[in-house]
Amino acid sequence: CYVFFTVGVPNHFGQGLSLILCVFGLTLLMLGPAAMRALFLPIAYLGFGITLPEMVMIKLTFPLQLFAAEGGYVMLRMLGVQADLTGNIINITNPTTLKTSPMSVAEACSGMRMLIAFVALGAAVALVATRMWWKRIALLLLAVPVALFLNVIRVAVLGILTLWDGELSQGEAHTFIGTLLLVPGFMLYMAVVWALHKAVPEAKGGAA
């Protein structure tokens, strides 16, 4: 399968699936069906490392771009920053110099990578933090709004930094700021997990 998706029909998604299938088959062969009860989910978790098909990425990325641009624009206006929105471009006006700096919310700012990362985080936390299936589904679903909200914050922060230096919204600085914001994002998600456990303790949740 890997050779086919490398030479025959080049496809990263197919290559990733074939490798996971290989790991699954080797584990089943070497350790037997009994071990797969514990190892099935960890092996399936490797699926979060597979690159999505390009067609799916295109359909998901563009709406996420618009959402990030609109959310960032609304947040900037709420913070008192003078800005205008045109498509996925936020025009930010410096109140001191009255100079307008355009900030493009490109594909890299769509939040797709952050969304996948937080869904993967949600899956890991759901498997470890609770044995109740409804809680696991809730934790997995809650990762989506947290990731989208965090990406809106990232766009707004980059917009504010643009008032001082337009270069901060591009290149390595842009990547560093996005990575830095993953820390409060992780804390925010863990706070959601804590609140859910506080509202419905494990001991009172019923059967798994």
mmCIF file of C-alpha atoms in Angstrom:
data_model
loop_
_atom_site.group_PDB
_atom_site.id
_atom_site.type_symbol
_atom_site.label_atom_id
_atom_site.label_comp_id
_atom_site.label_asym_id
_atom_site.label_seq_id
_atom_site.Cartn_x
_atom_site.Cartn_y
_atom_site.Cartn_z
ATOM 1 C CA CYS A 1 0.000 0.000 0.000
ATOM 2 C CA TYR A 2 2.790 2.425 0.877
ATOM 3 C CA VAL A 3 4.602 1.777 -2.417
ATOM 4 C CA PHE A 4 1.334 2.218 -4.325
ATOM 5 C CA PHE A 5 0.583 5.569 -2.650
ATOM 6 C CA THR A 6 4.186 6.658 -3.212
ATOM 7 C CA VAL A 7 4.795 5.567 -6.817
ATOM 8 C CA GLY A 8 1.388 4.762 -8.292
ATOM 9 C CA VAL A 9 -0.923 7.422 -6.872
ATOM 10 C CA PRO A 10 1.162 9.811 -4.698
ATOM 11 C CA ASN A 11 -0.931 10.563 -1.633
ATOM 12 C CA HIS A 12 0.256 11.465 1.887
ATOM 13 C CA PHE A 13 -3.034 10.359 3.425
ATOM 14 C CA GLY A 14 -2.738 6.896 1.877
ATOM 15 C CA GLN A 15 0.904 6.639 2.927
ATOM 16 C CA GLY A 16 0.023 7.435 6.525
ATOM 17 C CA LEU A 17 -2.837 4.949 6.629
ATOM 18 C CA SER A 18 -0.659 2.208 5.158
ATOM 19 C CA LEU A 19 1.991 2.736 7.861
ATOM 20 C CA ILE A 20 -0.600 2.580 10.641
ATOM 21 C CA LEU A 21 -2.041 -0.566 9.055
ATOM 22 C CA CYS A 22 1.482 -2.031 9.023
ATOM 23 C CA VAL A 23 2.007 -1.231 12.732
ATOM 24 C CA PHE A 24 -1.399 -2.725 13.538
ATOM 25 C CA GLY A 25 -0.662 -5.912 11.587
ATOM 26 C CA LEU A 26 2.798 -6.407 13.085
ATOM 27 C CA THR A 27 1.473 -5.850 16.618
ATOM 28 C CA LEU A 28 -1.335 -8.338 16.052
ATOM 29 C CA LEU A 29 1.086 -10.886 14.595
ATOM 30 C CA MET A 30 3.784 -10.578 17.259
ATOM 31 C CA LEU A 31 1.665 -10.054 20.407
ATOM 32 C CA GLY A 32 -1.671 -11.636 19.538
ATOM 33 C CA PRO A 33 -5.332 -10.553 19.842
ATOM 34 C CA ALA A 34 -5.238 -10.237 23.652
ATOM 35 C CA ALA A 35 -2.639 -7.448 23.539
ATOM 36 C CA MET A 36 -4.671 -5.541 20.948
ATOM 37 C CA ARG A 37 -7.315 -4.803 23.580
ATOM 38 C CA ALA A 38 -4.855 -2.415 25.216
ATOM 39 C CA LEU A 39 -2.924 -1.360 22.117
ATOM 40 C CA PHE A 40 -5.741 -0.715 19.629
ATOM 41 C CA LEU A 41 -6.480 2.864 20.768
ATOM 42 C CA PRO A 42 -2.803 3.923 21.034
ATOM 43 C CA ILE A 43 -2.200 2.643 17.495
ATOM 44 C CA ALA A 44 -5.370 4.312 16.223
ATOM 45 C CA TYR A 45 -4.177 7.565 17.886
ATOM 46 C CA LEU A 46 -1.367 7.676 15.318
ATOM 47 C CA GLY A 47 -4.065 8.725 12.842
ATOM 48 C CA PHE A 48 -3.787 12.299 14.159
ATOM 49 C CA GLY A 49 -0.329 12.450 12.572
ATOM 50 C CA ILE A 50 -1.615 11.796 9.059
ATOM 51 C CA THR A 51 -1.838 14.663 6.588
ATOM 52 C CA LEU A 52 -5.449 15.173 5.514
ATOM 53 C CA PRO A 53 -6.298 14.895 1.790
ATOM 54 C CA GLU A 54 -5.804 18.162 -0.083
ATOM 55 C CA MET A 55 -9.469 18.329 -1.102
ATOM 56 C CA VAL A 56 -10.555 18.135 2.539
ATOM 57 C CA MET A 57 -7.935 20.696 3.599
ATOM 58 C CA ILE A 58 -9.141 23.199 0.988
ATOM 59 C CA LYS A 59 -12.790 22.839 2.037
ATOM 60 C CA LEU A 60 -11.971 23.256 5.717
ATOM 61 C CA THR A 61 -9.190 25.850 5.564
ATOM 62 C CA PHE A 62 -11.053 28.630 3.728
ATOM 63 C CA PRO A 63 -14.044 28.795 6.139
ATOM 64 C CA LEU A 64 -11.596 28.697 9.061
ATOM 65 C CA GLN A 65 -9.665 31.591 7.500
ATOM 66 C CA LEU A 66 -12.824 33.709 7.292
ATOM 67 C CA PHE A 67 -13.841 32.753 10.835
ATOM 68 C CA ALA A 68 -10.415 33.691 12.210
ATOM 69 C CA ALA A 69 -10.437 37.000 10.313
ATOM 70 C CA GLU A 70 -13.953 37.936 11.443
ATOM 71 C CA GLY A 71 -13.326 36.822 15.030
ATOM 72 C CA GLY A 72 -10.010 38.662 15.199
ATOM 73 C CA TYR A 73 -11.629 41.785 13.755
ATOM 74 C CA VAL A 74 -14.462 41.716 16.304
ATOM 75 C CA MET A 75 -12.018 41.211 19.182
ATOM 76 C CA LEU A 76 -9.807 44.078 17.981
ATOM 77 C CA ARG A 77 -12.827 46.385 17.811
ATOM 78 C CA MET A 78 -13.859 45.321 21.318
ATOM 79 C CA LEU A 79 -10.366 46.253 22.528
ATOM 80 C CA GLY A 80 -10.694 49.701 20.966
ATOM 81 C CA VAL A 81 -8.374 49.119 18.018
ATOM 82 C CA GLN A 82 -9.437 50.914 14.843
ATOM 83 C CA ALA A 83 -9.713 48.270 12.144
ATOM 84 C CA ASP A 84 -11.626 47.393 8.988
ATOM 85 C CA LEU A 85 -12.263 43.969 7.509
ATOM 86 C CA THR A 86 -12.145 43.127 3.804
ATOM 87 C CA GLY A 87 -12.455 39.421 3.126
ATOM 88 C CA ASN A 88 -9.622 37.802 5.055
ATOM 89 C CA ILE A 89 -7.576 41.025 5.336
ATOM 90 C CA ILE A 90 -7.759 43.173 8.476
ATOM 91 C CA ASN A 91 -6.692 46.789 7.927
ATOM 92 C CA ILE A 92 -5.399 48.154 11.240
ATOM 93 C CA THR A 93 -4.981 51.908 11.730
ATOM 94 C CA ASN A 94 -2.390 53.250 14.124
ATOM 95 C CA PRO A 95 -4.102 55.968 16.229
ATOM 96 C CA THR A 96 -0.861 57.937 16.581
ATOM 97 C CA THR A 97 0.457 57.994 13.012
ATOM 98 C CA LEU A 98 -2.917 57.244 11.331
ATOM 99 C CA LYS A 99 -1.011 54.764 9.184
ATOM 100 C CA THR A 100 -3.028 51.741 8.032
ATOM 101 C CA SER A 101 -1.301 48.361 8.027
ATOM 102 C CA PRO A 102 -2.997 45.429 6.269
ATOM 103 C CA MET A 103 -2.769 42.068 8.003
ATOM 104 C CA SER A 104 -3.690 39.087 5.848
ATOM 105 C CA VAL A 105 -5.172 36.060 7.611
ATOM 106 C CA ALA A 106 -3.565 33.511 5.314
ATOM 107 C CA GLU A 107 -3.925 29.721 5.252
ATOM 108 C CA ALA A 108 -1.254 29.439 7.949
ATOM 109 C CA CYS A 109 -3.499 31.528 10.241
ATOM 110 C CA SER A 110 -6.637 29.507 9.544
ATOM 111 C CA GLY A 111 -6.071 27.503 12.719
ATOM 112 C CA MET A 112 -6.297 24.122 10.977
ATOM 113 C CA ARG A 113 -3.104 22.836 12.580
ATOM 114 C CA MET A 114 -4.176 24.164 15.962
ATOM 115 C CA LEU A 115 -7.588 22.527 15.549
ATOM 116 C CA ILE A 116 -6.049 19.127 14.776
ATOM 117 C CA ALA A 117 -3.592 19.530 17.659
ATOM 118 C CA PHE A 118 -6.343 20.324 20.166
ATOM 119 C CA VAL A 119 -8.588 17.512 18.930
ATOM 120 C CA ALA A 120 -5.618 15.171 19.388
ATOM 121 C CA LEU A 121 -5.096 16.637 22.866
ATOM 122 C CA GLY A 122 -8.801 16.199 23.610
ATOM 123 C CA ALA A 123 -8.665 12.565 22.519
ATOM 124 C CA ALA A 124 -5.650 11.875 24.756
ATOM 125 C CA VAL A 125 -7.214 13.609 27.770
ATOM 126 C CA ALA A 126 -10.552 11.874 27.162
ATOM 127 C CA LEU A 127 -8.913 8.452 27.178
ATOM 128 C CA VAL A 128 -6.856 9.106 30.311
ATOM 129 C CA ALA A 129 -8.998 11.426 32.441
ATOM 130 C CA THR A 130 -12.308 9.552 32.455
ATOM 131 C CA ARG A 131 -13.883 6.158 31.853
ATOM 132 C CA MET A 132 -17.331 7.538 31.009
ATOM 133 C CA TRP A 133 -18.006 7.537 27.286
ATOM 134 C CA TRP A 134 -20.292 10.562 27.269
ATOM 135 C CA LYS A 135 -17.553 12.563 29.010
ATOM 136 C CA ARG A 136 -15.005 11.357 26.484
ATOM 137 C CA ILE A 137 -17.206 12.541 23.619
ATOM 138 C CA ALA A 138 -17.822 15.863 25.410
ATOM 139 C CA LEU A 139 -14.101 16.438 25.981
ATOM 140 C CA LEU A 140 -13.379 15.651 22.348
ATOM 141 C CA LEU A 141 -16.064 18.068 21.133
ATOM 142 C CA LEU A 142 -15.009 20.817 23.570
ATOM 143 C CA ALA A 143 -11.531 20.815 22.038
ATOM 144 C CA VAL A 144 -12.971 22.328 18.832
ATOM 145 C CA PRO A 145 -14.368 25.624 20.268
ATOM 146 C CA VAL A 146 -11.283 26.028 22.481
ATOM 147 C CA ALA A 147 -9.003 25.740 19.430
ATOM 148 C CA LEU A 148 -11.127 28.166 17.374
ATOM 149 C CA PHE A 149 -11.292 30.683 20.223
ATOM 150 C CA LEU A 150 -7.542 30.471 20.765
ATOM 151 C CA ASN A 151 -6.895 31.094 17.081
ATOM 152 C CA VAL A 152 -9.089 34.202 17.176
ATOM 153 C CA ILE A 153 -7.037 35.426 20.147
ATOM 154 C CA ARG A 154 -3.851 34.757 18.169
ATOM 155 C CA VAL A 155 -5.082 36.856 15.243
ATOM 156 C CA ALA A 156 -6.098 39.674 17.611
ATOM 157 C CA VAL A 157 -2.718 39.607 19.382
ATOM 158 C CA LEU A 158 -0.893 39.738 16.053
ATOM 159 C CA GLY A 159 -3.116 42.657 15.060
ATOM 160 C CA ILE A 160 -2.220 44.585 18.218
ATOM 161 C CA LEU A 161 1.488 43.876 17.700
ATOM 162 C CA THR A 162 1.156 45.202 14.155
ATOM 163 C CA LEU A 163 0.579 48.664 15.667
ATOM 164 C CA TRP A 164 4.188 48.626 16.886
ATOM 165 C CA ASP A 165 5.886 46.619 14.170
ATOM 166 C CA GLY A 166 4.263 45.155 11.067
ATOM 167 C CA GLU A 167 7.020 42.531 10.827
ATOM 168 C CA LEU A 168 5.755 40.822 13.990
ATOM 169 C CA SER A 169 2.781 39.397 12.082
ATOM 170 C CA GLN A 170 5.013 37.661 9.535
ATOM 171 C CA GLY A 171 7.717 35.024 9.331
ATOM 172 C CA GLU A 172 9.415 33.568 12.416
ATOM 173 C CA ALA A 173 7.861 36.087 14.802
ATOM 174 C CA HIS A 174 4.395 35.038 13.656
ATOM 175 C CA THR A 175 5.241 31.355 14.216
ATOM 176 C CA PHE A 176 6.794 32.034 17.639
ATOM 177 C CA ILE A 177 3.776 33.998 18.872
ATOM 178 C CA GLY A 178 1.421 31.267 17.654
ATOM 179 C CA THR A 179 3.462 28.619 19.472
ATOM 180 C CA LEU A 180 3.644 30.730 22.628
ATOM 181 C CA LEU A 181 -0.148 31.019 22.749
ATOM 182 C CA LEU A 182 -0.461 27.229 22.827
ATOM 183 C CA VAL A 183 0.493 27.356 26.527
ATOM 184 C CA PRO A 184 -2.515 29.426 27.723
ATOM 185 C CA GLY A 185 -4.621 27.447 25.250
ATOM 186 C CA PHE A 186 -3.615 24.221 26.947
ATOM 187 C CA MET A 187 -4.364 25.735 30.364
ATOM 188 C CA LEU A 188 -7.761 26.905 29.115
ATOM 189 C CA TYR A 189 -8.634 23.430 27.885
ATOM 190 C CA MET A 190 -7.507 21.814 31.148
ATOM 191 C CA ALA A 191 -9.706 24.325 32.995
ATOM 192 C CA VAL A 192 -12.644 23.111 30.903
ATOM 193 C CA VAL A 193 -11.750 19.518 31.823
ATOM 194 C CA TRP A 194 -11.596 20.484 35.517
ATOM 195 C CA ALA A 195 -14.977 22.236 35.321
ATOM 196 C CA LEU A 196 -16.579 19.205 33.681
ATOM 197 C CA HIS A 197 -15.215 16.880 36.365
ATOM 198 C CA LYS A 198 -16.337 19.313 39.054
ATOM 199 C CA ALA A 199 -19.866 19.451 37.634
ATOM 200 C CA VAL A 200 -20.147 15.671 37.239
ATOM 201 C CA PRO A 201 -17.692 13.789 39.502
ATOM 202 C CA GLU A 202 -16.521 10.394 38.318
ATOM 203 C CA ALA A 203 -17.965 8.631 41.361
ATOM 204 C CA LYS A 204 -21.457 9.950 40.573
ATOM 205 C CA GLY A 205 -21.301 9.482 36.813
ATOM 206 C CA GLY A 206 -22.636 5.968 36.597
ATOM 207 C CA ALA A 207 -21.234 3.126 34.546
ATOM 208 C CA ALA A 208 -18.566 3.673 31.943
#
